[in-house]
Amino acid sequence: MTVKVRRQRPRRRVFWALVAVLLADLLALSDTLAVMSVDLGSESMKVAIVKPGVPMEIVLNKESRRKTPVIVTLKENERFFGDSAASMAIKNPKATLRYFQHLLGKQADNPHVALYQARFPEHELTFDPQRQTVHFQISPQLQFSPEEVLGMVLNYSRSLAEDFAEQSIKDAVITVPVFFNQAERRAVLQAARMAGLKVLQLINDNTATALSYGVFRRKDINTTAQNIMFYDMGSGSTVCTIVTYQMVKTKEAGMQPQLQIRGVGFDRTLGGLEMELRLREHLAGLFNEQRKGQRAKDVRENPRAMAKLLREANRLKTVLSANADHMAQIEGLMDDVDFKAKVTRVEFEELCADLFERVPGPVQQALQSAEMSLDEIEQVILVGGATRVPKVQEVLLKAVGKEELGKNINADEAAAMGAVYQAAALSKAFKVKPFVVRDAVVYPILVEFTREVEEEPGVHSLKHNKRVLFSRMGPYPQRKVITFNRYSHDFNFHINYGDLGFLGPEDLRVFGSQNLTTVKLKGVGDSFKKYPDYESKGIKAHFNLDESGVLSLDRVESVFETLVEDSPEEESTLTKLGNTISSLFGGGTTPDAKENGTDTVQEEEESPAEGSKDEPGEQVELKEEAEAPVEDGSQPLPPEPKGDAAPEGEKATEKENGDKSEAQKPVVFRASVTRFGFR
């Protein structure tokens, strides 16, 4: 007798094993969902996070404080940050670095480098011949660049966020001053890479503040435009911003609130730090006066004593904002001698009289750039710690002509909260209510090139041309394409800043070089030799100003086109084949271009050197980037990598031929391309 035994497959075990694996994957995924923001101020920073179950929360540091001093103390084998570093500033002022953000992206001959050295003579700045910048020389064996120091601070902010969130965090949105140029923004990105952070966006701190204000007042926004002015005076600088809030219709989500940056004005050195330095100098003079007949050394020559005076000046400024006078006192200021002196608010205002005269400046700049008047501004809102100084409010109120100044926003945390909301919106892990943000270009960017023209038969001359890529106060992110259609050989073009006439002489010196880079194209002549029977459609350079306000040259391509008669069975198609070149600045392309239009700036033979936003002689049109199909009778090219997208397609264009009729065979546009690059 034969017995057959059937063995059952352990299906239930396999099922539960799969469930366990899926649950483990979900739990692991939930541990990496958090995102963070860093509001990087000159004196202190605020860190905020968003994670599942914790919507928009300010991170508490190890001392359970909501803001952390941006101070680093560097020793041979130790590093101190935040409040710990602040306490070390008295003991070891040379190794304690603060306000180093003012040196980011600055060459050694920049006026801000000399200003920093004058403010903090205890720090030794050495020249870096390779980068033409400066280093902090802590000891003969220890030196750090400002970017490296900032990278340490960002890494510390990340550790604070991770401890608070109880999970690892890599994605971050970092605030930067609106007046940061390309070099300064790239310096911040470099520091973030050192810290191991994936920067979702560098957001202007004034934009982050405006976003925070709008998010918490979404119900007050309607189809009627509301113009709000934000006046932000922090420790290191002052920025005035005019923002328009309005409900707009979007393709994806219907009617949604939008903020648009309309005008910006700023003063790079007007802030609470300069007031404290004036107070420190005043206190140093009082102390020297008290010891005048004792053959004592000047207190200004003692770094530890000056560090103590700066800390006392900071406290004194805060107290005098609420009191008419106060007693400054420091135990053992120098040589075991105590210091005590009375300072009144009137004396403080006299010391800073010229600073208060500069308070209306950013307001006028913002109004001018927005082409608006004060009558169109509904409210002026104060932001930043230095706006708590009574004299600042008094002068500002007189300048704007309003009944009162708005104080209905958290002056310290608004930028951090707006930035973390943007981080959640950019992250794929969270779904937030849409809020359209239209930021504005502060510094215009243009392309300059020179070509040979024939004015008369046999008479050749060089003509210099300028084409505006991104105009001042124009929106970004945005892509632009400029077509060079009169070159058949290798050539160069320059990418420069545009008209900076709105900056004063001193601001221009601080700004630095107005040339961003020079692009040298090679292989252009060979491409024309390779396709002598094809019609050239020009050499197209694709530019991208991304969400962080950082410019890159995505690719340069040479396009040729020809007309051939083909069989009726084949459909008529216009095909453009291009070659994507590496990024101009090394930053690469932005993967997520979203729905930003592409401006095509056609290079014409006769056009003015530089004019308004729409210059005569330029053909400008907005169009979406798309890929065109390939139909040339051969095998299609392999798809380009995601980082180097294929060139944009164009709608099929019919050529006018008067002696051809519709009954003739269909015409197929065929294109070819040669590969060349820039160096």
Tab-separated table of C-alpha atoms in Angstrom, residues 108-501:
chain	number	residue	atom	x	y	z
A	108	ALA	CA	41.301	89.556	1.598
A	109	ASP	CA	41.158	93.130	0.245
A	110	ASN	CA	37.436	93.513	0.949
A	111	PRO	CA	36.612	96.460	3.270
A	112	HIS	CA	34.604	94.143	5.534
A	113	VAL	CA	37.755	92.143	6.270
A	114	ALA	CA	39.503	95.300	7.486
A	115	LEU	CA	36.365	96.287	9.428
A	116	TYR	CA	36.272	92.888	11.142
A	117	GLN	CA	39.945	93.202	12.075
A	118	ALA	CA	39.307	96.649	13.554
A	119	ARG	CA	36.324	95.436	15.568
A	120	PHE	CA	38.032	92.282	16.835
A	121	PRO	CA	41.804	92.886	16.861
A	122	GLU	CA	42.376	89.834	19.059
A	123	HIS	CA	41.822	87.555	16.043
A	124	GLU	CA	44.732	86.894	13.712
A	125	LEU	CA	43.625	86.772	10.077
A	126	THR	CA	46.075	85.235	7.601
A	127	PHE	CA	45.988	85.393	3.821
A	128	ASP	CA	45.059	82.333	1.784
A	129	PRO	CA	46.922	82.769	-1.548
A	130	GLN	CA	45.024	79.969	-3.282
A	131	ARG	CA	41.514	81.330	-2.631
A	132	GLN	CA	42.499	84.989	-2.125
A	133	THR	CA	40.542	84.936	1.154
A	134	VAL	CA	41.485	84.864	4.849
A	135	HIS	CA	41.903	82.245	7.560
A	136	PHE	CA	41.535	82.429	11.312
A	137	GLN	CA	44.991	81.601	12.686
A	138	ILE	CA	44.262	80.067	16.089
A	139	SER	CA	47.776	78.691	16.612
A	140	PRO	CA	50.783	77.904	14.392
A	141	GLN	CA	49.267	74.494	13.654
A	142	LEU	CA	45.588	75.447	13.750
A	143	GLN	CA	43.802	77.561	11.144
A	144	PHE	CA	40.267	77.584	9.793
A	145	SER	CA	38.440	79.371	6.995
A	146	PRO	CA	35.147	81.174	7.756
A	147	GLU	CA	33.334	78.459	5.767
A	148	GLU	CA	34.855	75.744	7.957
A	149	VAL	CA	33.819	77.575	11.117
A	150	LEU	CA	30.288	77.983	9.782
A	151	GLY	CA	30.261	74.288	8.901
A	152	MET	CA	31.016	73.491	12.548
A	153	VAL	CA	28.128	75.687	13.681
A	154	LEU	CA	25.716	74.083	11.218
A	155	ASN	CA	26.822	70.645	12.356
A	156	TYR	CA	26.160	71.712	15.950
A	157	SER	CA	22.708	72.999	14.980
A	158	ARG	CA	22.031	69.644	13.377
A	159	SER	CA	23.014	67.821	16.571
A	160	LEU	CA	20.641	70.041	18.576
A	161	ALA	CA	17.814	69.267	16.166
A	162	GLU	CA	18.516	65.533	16.221
A	163	ASP	CA	18.611	65.428	20.013
A	164	PHE	CA	15.315	67.288	20.155
A	165	ALA	CA	13.672	65.157	17.447
A	166	GLU	CA	15.241	61.930	18.716
A	167	GLN	CA	16.104	60.895	15.151
A	168	SER	CA	18.621	61.692	12.457
A	169	ILE	CA	18.037	64.727	10.236
A	170	LYS	CA	19.716	65.575	6.947
A	171	ASP	CA	17.310	67.876	5.090
A	172	ALA	CA	17.399	71.543	6.008
A	173	VAL	CA	16.384	75.014	4.867
A	174	ILE	CA	18.880	77.700	5.876
A	175	THR	CA	18.175	81.417	5.981
A	176	VAL	CA	20.615	83.906	4.486
A	177	PRO	CA	20.505	87.713	4.281
A	178	VAL	CA	18.736	88.937	1.163
A	179	PHE	CA	21.828	90.982	0.202
A	180	PHE	CA	24.077	87.901	-0.075
A	181	ASN	CA	25.560	87.669	-3.571
A	182	GLN	CA	26.548	84.544	-5.488
A	183	ALA	CA	29.899	84.091	-3.720
A	184	GLU	CA	28.348	84.441	-0.258
A	185	ARG	CA	25.505	82.020	-1.031
A	186	ARG	CA	27.916	79.436	-2.363
A	187	ALA	CA	30.028	79.807	0.766
A	188	VAL	CA	26.991	78.907	2.896
A	189	LEU	CA	26.259	75.900	0.674
A	190	GLN	CA	29.868	74.773	1.010
A	191	ALA	CA	29.638	75.041	4.805
A	192	ALA	CA	26.423	73.006	4.777
A	193	ARG	CA	28.100	70.267	2.735
A	194	MET	CA	30.886	70.127	5.316
A	195	ALA	CA	28.218	69.632	7.985
A	196	GLY	CA	26.626	66.781	6.045
A	197	LEU	CA	23.382	68.672	5.478
A	198	LYS	CA	21.255	68.380	2.376
A	199	VAL	CA	20.133	71.947	1.722
A	200	LEU	CA	16.603	71.945	0.356
A	201	GLN	CA	16.814	75.702	-0.125
A	202	LEU	CA	18.659	78.813	0.939
A	203	ILE	CA	15.767	81.112	1.740
A	204	ASN	CA	16.189	84.835	2.274
A	205	ASP	CA	15.463	85.660	5.899
A	206	ASN	CA	13.065	88.440	4.929
A	207	THR	CA	11.139	85.998	2.723
A	208	ALA	CA	11.026	83.450	5.546
A	209	THR	CA	9.638	86.106	7.889
A	210	ALA	CA	6.997	87.115	5.343
A	211	LEU	CA	6.043	83.465	4.842
A	212	SER	CA	5.627	82.922	8.586
A	213	TYR	CA	3.438	86.020	8.817
A	214	GLY	CA	1.254	84.846	5.925
A	215	VAL	CA	0.927	81.229	7.059
A	216	PHE	CA	-0.484	82.223	10.442
A	217	ARG	CA	-2.828	84.793	8.839
A	218	ARG	CA	-4.016	82.771	5.882
A	219	LYS	CA	-7.678	83.614	6.575
A	220	ASP	CA	-6.955	87.348	6.302
A	221	ILE	CA	-5.623	87.049	2.746
A	222	ASN	CA	-8.103	87.619	-0.083
A	223	THR	CA	-8.147	88.646	-3.738
A	224	THR	CA	-7.426	92.252	-2.763
A	225	ALA	CA	-3.678	92.939	-2.658
A	226	GLN	CA	-2.310	93.847	0.769
A	227	ASN	CA	1.064	95.591	0.933
A	228	ILE	CA	2.998	94.989	4.167
A	229	MET	CA	6.406	96.425	5.043
A	230	PHE	CA	8.744	94.420	7.282
A	231	TYR	CA	11.545	96.365	8.943
A	232	ASP	CA	14.170	93.949	10.245
A	233	MET	CA	17.084	95.331	12.248
A	234	GLY	CA	19.194	92.534	13.645
A	235	SER	CA	22.611	92.443	15.197
A	236	GLY	CA	24.674	92.822	12.041
A	237	SER	CA	22.450	94.446	9.408
A	238	THR	CA	19.103	96.025	8.559
A	239	VAL	CA	16.687	94.940	5.823
A	240	CYS	CA	13.398	96.534	4.786
A	241	THR	CA	11.033	94.481	2.637
A	242	ILE	CA	7.739	95.277	0.934
A	243	VAL	CA	5.555	92.201	0.490
A	244	THR	CA	2.232	91.872	-1.343
A	245	TYR	CA	-0.215	89.211	-0.113
A	246	GLN	CA	-3.031	88.102	-2.380
A	247	MET	CA	-5.128	85.086	-3.327
A	248	VAL	CA	-4.175	83.832	-6.796
A	249	LYS	CA	-5.388	81.023	-9.017
A	250	THR	CA	-2.974	78.117	-9.461
A	251	LYS	CA	-3.119	75.221	-11.913
A	252	GLU	CA	-2.813	72.499	-9.305
A	253	ALA	CA	-4.758	73.701	-6.264
A	254	GLY	CA	-7.080	76.459	-7.429
A	255	MET	CA	-7.155	79.662	-5.377
A	256	GLN	CA	-4.216	79.829	-2.993
A	257	PRO	CA	-2.501	82.594	-0.989
A	258	GLN	CA	0.621	84.140	-2.474
A	259	LEU	CA	3.338	86.424	-1.195
A	260	GLN	CA	5.383	88.439	-3.643
A	261	ILE	CA	8.538	90.358	-2.736
A	262	ARG	CA	8.009	93.775	-4.301
A	263	GLY	CA	10.841	95.862	-2.890
A	264	VAL	CA	14.004	95.439	-0.834
A	265	GLY	CA	16.334	97.886	0.882
A	266	PHE	CA	19.232	97.136	3.192
A	267	ASP	CA	22.179	98.451	5.175
A	268	ARG	CA	24.903	95.831	5.664
A	269	THR	CA	26.444	97.343	8.818
A	270	LEU	CA	23.523	99.005	10.602
A	271	GLY	CA	22.514	96.882	13.574
A	272	GLY	CA	22.772	96.160	17.258
A	273	LEU	CA	26.447	95.132	17.070
A	274	GLU	CA	27.572	98.580	15.991
A	275	MET	CA	25.602	100.114	18.867
A	276	GLU	CA	27.281	97.742	21.324
A	277	LEU	CA	30.714	98.575	19.921
A	278	ARG	CA	29.992	102.279	20.454
A	279	LEU	CA	28.993	101.521	24.041
A	280	ARG	CA	32.095	99.386	24.553
A	281	GLU	CA	34.315	102.206	23.357
A	282	HIS	CA	32.508	104.606	25.684
A	283	LEU	CA	32.937	102.294	28.672
A	284	ALA	CA	36.623	101.786	27.827
A	285	GLY	CA	37.124	105.534	27.822
A	286	LEU	CA	35.410	105.870	31.204
A	287	PHE	CA	37.595	103.147	32.710
A	288	ASN	CA	40.794	104.728	31.368
A	289	GLU	CA	39.652	108.073	32.774
A	290	GLN	CA	39.169	106.568	36.211
A	291	ARG	CA	42.766	105.241	36.167
A	292	LYS	CA	44.337	108.235	34.482
A	293	GLY	CA	46.880	109.072	37.173
A	294	GLN	CA	47.937	105.487	37.944
A	295	ARG	CA	50.213	104.914	34.929
A	296	ALA	CA	47.940	102.065	33.906
A	297	LYS	CA	47.830	100.476	30.455
A	298	ASP	CA	45.052	101.281	28.022
A	299	VAL	CA	42.228	98.817	28.588
A	300	ARG	CA	41.823	98.548	24.787
A	301	GLU	CA	45.131	96.662	24.634
A	302	ASN	CA	43.766	93.880	26.841
A	303	PRO	CA	41.638	91.402	24.811
A	304	ARG	CA	40.079	89.823	27.905
A	305	ALA	CA	39.043	93.192	29.313
A	306	MET	CA	37.553	94.237	25.970
A	307	ALA	CA	35.603	90.971	25.824
A	308	LYS	CA	34.162	91.754	29.244
A	309	LEU	CA	33.259	95.271	28.129
A	310	LEU	CA	31.513	93.994	25.009
A	311	ARG	CA	29.422	91.604	27.070
A	312	GLU	CA	28.502	94.432	29.453
A	313	ALA	CA	27.687	96.729	26.517
A	314	ASN	CA	25.275	94.111	25.189
A	315	ARG	CA	23.513	93.924	28.541
A	316	LEU	CA	23.521	97.708	28.894
A	317	LYS	CA	21.901	98.229	25.489
A	318	THR	CA	19.089	95.865	26.432
A	319	VAL	CA	18.472	97.485	29.824
A	320	LEU	CA	18.536	101.033	28.420
A	321	SER	CA	15.773	100.075	26.000
A	322	ALA	CA	13.442	99.915	29.009
A	323	ASN	CA	15.136	102.315	31.459
A	324	ALA	CA	16.352	105.899	31.322
A	325	ASP	CA	19.697	105.042	32.928
A	326	HIS	CA	21.626	102.106	34.313
A	327	MET	CA	24.795	101.357	36.220
A	328	ALA	CA	27.449	99.444	34.273
A	329	GLN	CA	29.643	97.380	36.566
A	330	ILE	CA	32.314	94.727	36.021
A	331	GLU	CA	34.271	93.014	38.753
A	332	GLY	CA	38.001	92.729	38.105
A	333	LEU	CA	37.898	94.318	34.689
A	334	MET	CA	41.704	94.581	34.462
A	335	ASP	CA	44.533	94.163	36.986
A	336	ASP	CA	41.938	93.186	39.611
A	337	VAL	CA	40.378	96.647	39.374
A	338	ASP	CA	36.587	96.849	39.435
A	339	PHE	CA	34.702	99.111	37.072
A	340	LYS	CA	31.485	100.966	37.790
A	341	ALA	CA	29.899	103.810	35.835
A	342	LYS	CA	26.447	105.235	35.208
A	343	VAL	CA	25.219	105.425	31.618
A	344	THR	CA	22.011	107.163	30.561
A	345	ARG	CA	19.827	106.538	27.547
A	346	VAL	CA	20.532	110.077	26.359
A	347	GLU	CA	24.270	109.344	26.313
A	348	PHE	CA	23.645	106.120	24.420
A	349	GLU	CA	21.536	107.915	21.809
A	350	GLU	CA	24.231	110.568	21.393
A	351	LEU	CA	26.860	107.897	20.837
A	352	CYS	CA	24.724	106.329	18.091
A	353	ALA	CA	23.255	109.507	16.603
A	354	ASP	CA	24.735	108.899	13.145
A	355	LEU	CA	23.434	105.315	13.200
A	356	PHE	CA	19.885	106.442	13.903
A	357	GLU	CA	20.122	108.821	10.954
A	358	ARG	CA	20.595	105.777	8.715
A	359	VAL	CA	17.380	104.082	9.892
A	360	PRO	CA	15.135	105.538	7.106
A	361	GLY	CA	17.615	104.565	4.362
A	362	PRO	CA	16.418	100.983	3.776
A	363	VAL	CA	12.794	102.202	3.742
A	364	GLN	CA	13.495	104.598	0.874
A	365	GLN	CA	15.436	101.914	-1.016
A	366	ALA	CA	12.581	99.431	-0.670
A	367	LEU	CA	9.992	101.931	-1.867
A	368	GLN	CA	12.154	102.906	-4.817
A	369	SER	CA	12.767	99.310	-5.920
A	370	ALA	CA	9.045	98.505	-5.552
A	371	GLU	CA	8.044	101.722	-7.342
A	372	MET	CA	5.533	102.387	-4.587
A	373	SER	CA	4.722	105.180	-2.147
A	374	LEU	CA	4.146	105.049	1.601
A	375	ASP	CA	0.431	105.608	1.041
A	376	GLU	CA	0.212	102.159	-0.547
A	377	ILE	CA	1.704	100.473	2.530
A	378	GLU	CA	-0.992	99.219	4.893
A	379	GLN	CA	1.215	98.292	7.841
A	380	VAL	CA	4.838	98.439	8.981
A	381	ILE	CA	5.900	95.471	11.111
A	382	LEU	CA	9.030	95.330	13.277
A	383	VAL	CA	11.347	92.333	13.136
A	384	GLY	CA	14.727	91.752	14.760
A	385	GLY	CA	16.119	92.373	18.231
A	386	ALA	CA	17.610	95.816	17.538
A	387	THR	CA	14.166	97.265	16.716
A	388	ARG	CA	13.470	97.184	20.466
A	389	VAL	CA	15.718	100.236	20.875
A	390	PRO	CA	13.253	103.131	21.490
A	391	LYS	CA	15.144	105.609	19.322
A	392	VAL	CA	15.010	103.231	16.349
A	393	GLN	CA	11.230	103.001	16.665
A	394	GLU	CA	10.918	106.753	17.057
A	395	VAL	CA	12.929	107.548	13.922
A	396	LEU	CA	11.255	104.798	11.903
A	397	LEU	CA	7.737	105.877	12.901
A	398	LYS	CA	8.516	109.390	11.747
A	399	ALA	CA	9.980	108.113	8.472
A	400	VAL	CA	6.983	105.950	7.507
A	401	GLY	CA	4.344	108.403	8.708
A	402	LYS	CA	2.085	105.783	10.297
A	403	GLU	CA	0.137	106.033	13.526
A	404	GLU	CA	1.917	103.048	15.026
A	405	LEU	CA	4.348	100.263	14.213
A	406	GLY	CA	3.171	96.676	14.091
A	407	LYS	CA	4.563	94.388	16.794
A	408	ASN	CA	2.236	91.451	16.175
A	409	ILE	CA	4.938	89.006	15.130
A	410	ASN	CA	7.603	87.132	17.072
A	411	ALA	CA	10.607	89.247	16.164
A	412	ASP	CA	13.109	86.518	17.084
A	413	GLU	CA	11.503	83.349	15.733
A	414	ALA	CA	9.478	84.392	12.675
A	415	ALA	CA	12.238	83.602	10.155
A	416	ALA	CA	12.946	80.175	11.684
A	417	MET	CA	9.247	79.261	11.593
A	418	GLY	CA	8.820	80.421	8.007
A	419	ALA	CA	11.920	78.498	6.933
A	420	VAL	CA	10.775	75.255	8.582
A	421	TYR	CA	7.356	75.600	6.913
A	422	GLN	CA	9.170	75.849	3.597
A	423	ALA	CA	11.275	72.815	4.548
A	424	ALA	CA	8.126	70.784	5.165
A	425	ALA	CA	6.675	71.972	1.843
A	426	LEU	CA	9.819	70.948	-0.054
A	427	SER	CA	10.124	67.608	1.711
A	428	LYS	CA	8.317	64.659	0.169
A	429	ALA	CA	7.468	63.332	3.619
A	430	PHE	CA	4.952	66.056	4.523
A	431	LYS	CA	1.908	67.591	2.915
A	432	VAL	CA	1.253	71.212	3.825
A	433	LYS	CA	-1.278	73.729	2.616
A	434	PRO	CA	0.135	75.451	-0.476
A	435	PHE	CA	1.452	78.969	-0.080
A	436	VAL	CA	2.905	80.458	-3.254
A	437	VAL	CA	6.210	82.289	-2.708
A	438	ARG	CA	7.529	84.648	-5.396
A	439	ASP	CA	10.945	85.887	-4.390
A	440	ALA	CA	12.792	88.640	-6.257
A	441	VAL	CA	16.267	89.061	-7.723
A	442	VAL	CA	18.220	91.776	-5.904
A	443	TYR	CA	21.307	91.885	-8.122
A	444	PRO	CA	20.640	91.775	-11.905
A	445	ILE	CA	22.721	89.372	-14.008
A	446	LEU	CA	23.638	89.769	-17.662
A	447	VAL	CA	25.731	88.198	-20.415
A	448	GLU	CA	28.381	90.232	-22.265
A	449	PHE	CA	30.091	89.227	-25.498
A	450	THR	CA	32.018	90.788	-28.358
A	451	ARG	CA	31.764	89.853	-32.017
A	452	GLU	CA	33.138	91.063	-35.312
A	453	VAL	CA	30.710	92.944	-37.567
A	454	GLU	CA	31.065	94.268	-41.094
A	455	GLU	CA	29.825	97.854	-41.116
A	456	GLU	CA	30.849	98.438	-44.736
A	457	PRO	CA	32.097	96.083	-47.428
A	458	GLY	CA	35.571	95.061	-46.372
A	459	VAL	CA	35.450	97.114	-43.152
A	460	HIS	CA	35.256	95.021	-39.966
A	461	SER	CA	34.967	96.182	-36.372
A	462	LEU	CA	34.246	94.717	-32.947
A	463	LYS	CA	30.867	95.265	-31.354
A	464	HIS	CA	30.295	94.803	-27.618
A	465	ASN	CA	26.883	93.479	-26.609
A	466	LYS	CA	25.017	93.059	-23.325
A	467	ARG	CA	21.934	90.918	-22.743
A	468	VAL	CA	20.056	90.974	-19.441
A	469	LEU	CA	19.376	87.462	-18.138
A	470	PHE	CA	17.750	88.197	-14.794
A	471	SER	CA	16.532	91.734	-14.166
A	472	ARG	CA	16.415	93.462	-10.798
A	473	MET	CA	13.304	92.558	-8.759
A	474	GLY	CA	12.384	89.937	-11.332
A	475	PRO	CA	10.972	86.659	-9.932
A	476	TYR	CA	12.995	83.523	-9.308
A	477	PRO	CA	13.489	80.555	-9.525
A	478	GLN	CA	13.644	80.918	-13.271
A	479	ARG	CA	15.382	79.503	-16.319
A	480	LYS	CA	16.669	81.507	-19.270
A	481	VAL	CA	18.080	80.553	-22.670
A	482	ILE	CA	20.226	82.904	-24.723
A	483	THR	CA	20.855	82.070	-28.373
A	484	PHE	CA	24.033	83.144	-30.139
A	485	ASN	CA	23.065	82.939	-33.816
A	486	ARG	CA	25.923	84.814	-35.459
A	487	TYR	CA	28.890	82.711	-34.395
A	488	SER	CA	30.491	79.970	-36.512
A	489	HIS	CA	33.731	79.631	-34.560
A	490	ASP	CA	34.915	79.210	-30.993
A	491	PHE	CA	34.150	82.234	-28.832
A	492	ASN	CA	33.931	83.504	-25.256
A	493	PHE	CA	31.237	85.268	-23.287
A	494	HIS	CA	31.194	86.812	-19.825
A	495	ILE	CA	28.581	86.458	-17.100
A	496	ASN	CA	28.486	89.612	-14.989
A	497	TYR	CA	26.269	91.443	-12.577
A	498	GLY	CA	24.133	94.107	-14.196
A	499	ASP	CA	23.556	97.695	-13.196
A	500	LEU	CA	24.341	98.102	-9.481
A	501	GLY	CA	23.739	101.831	-9.423
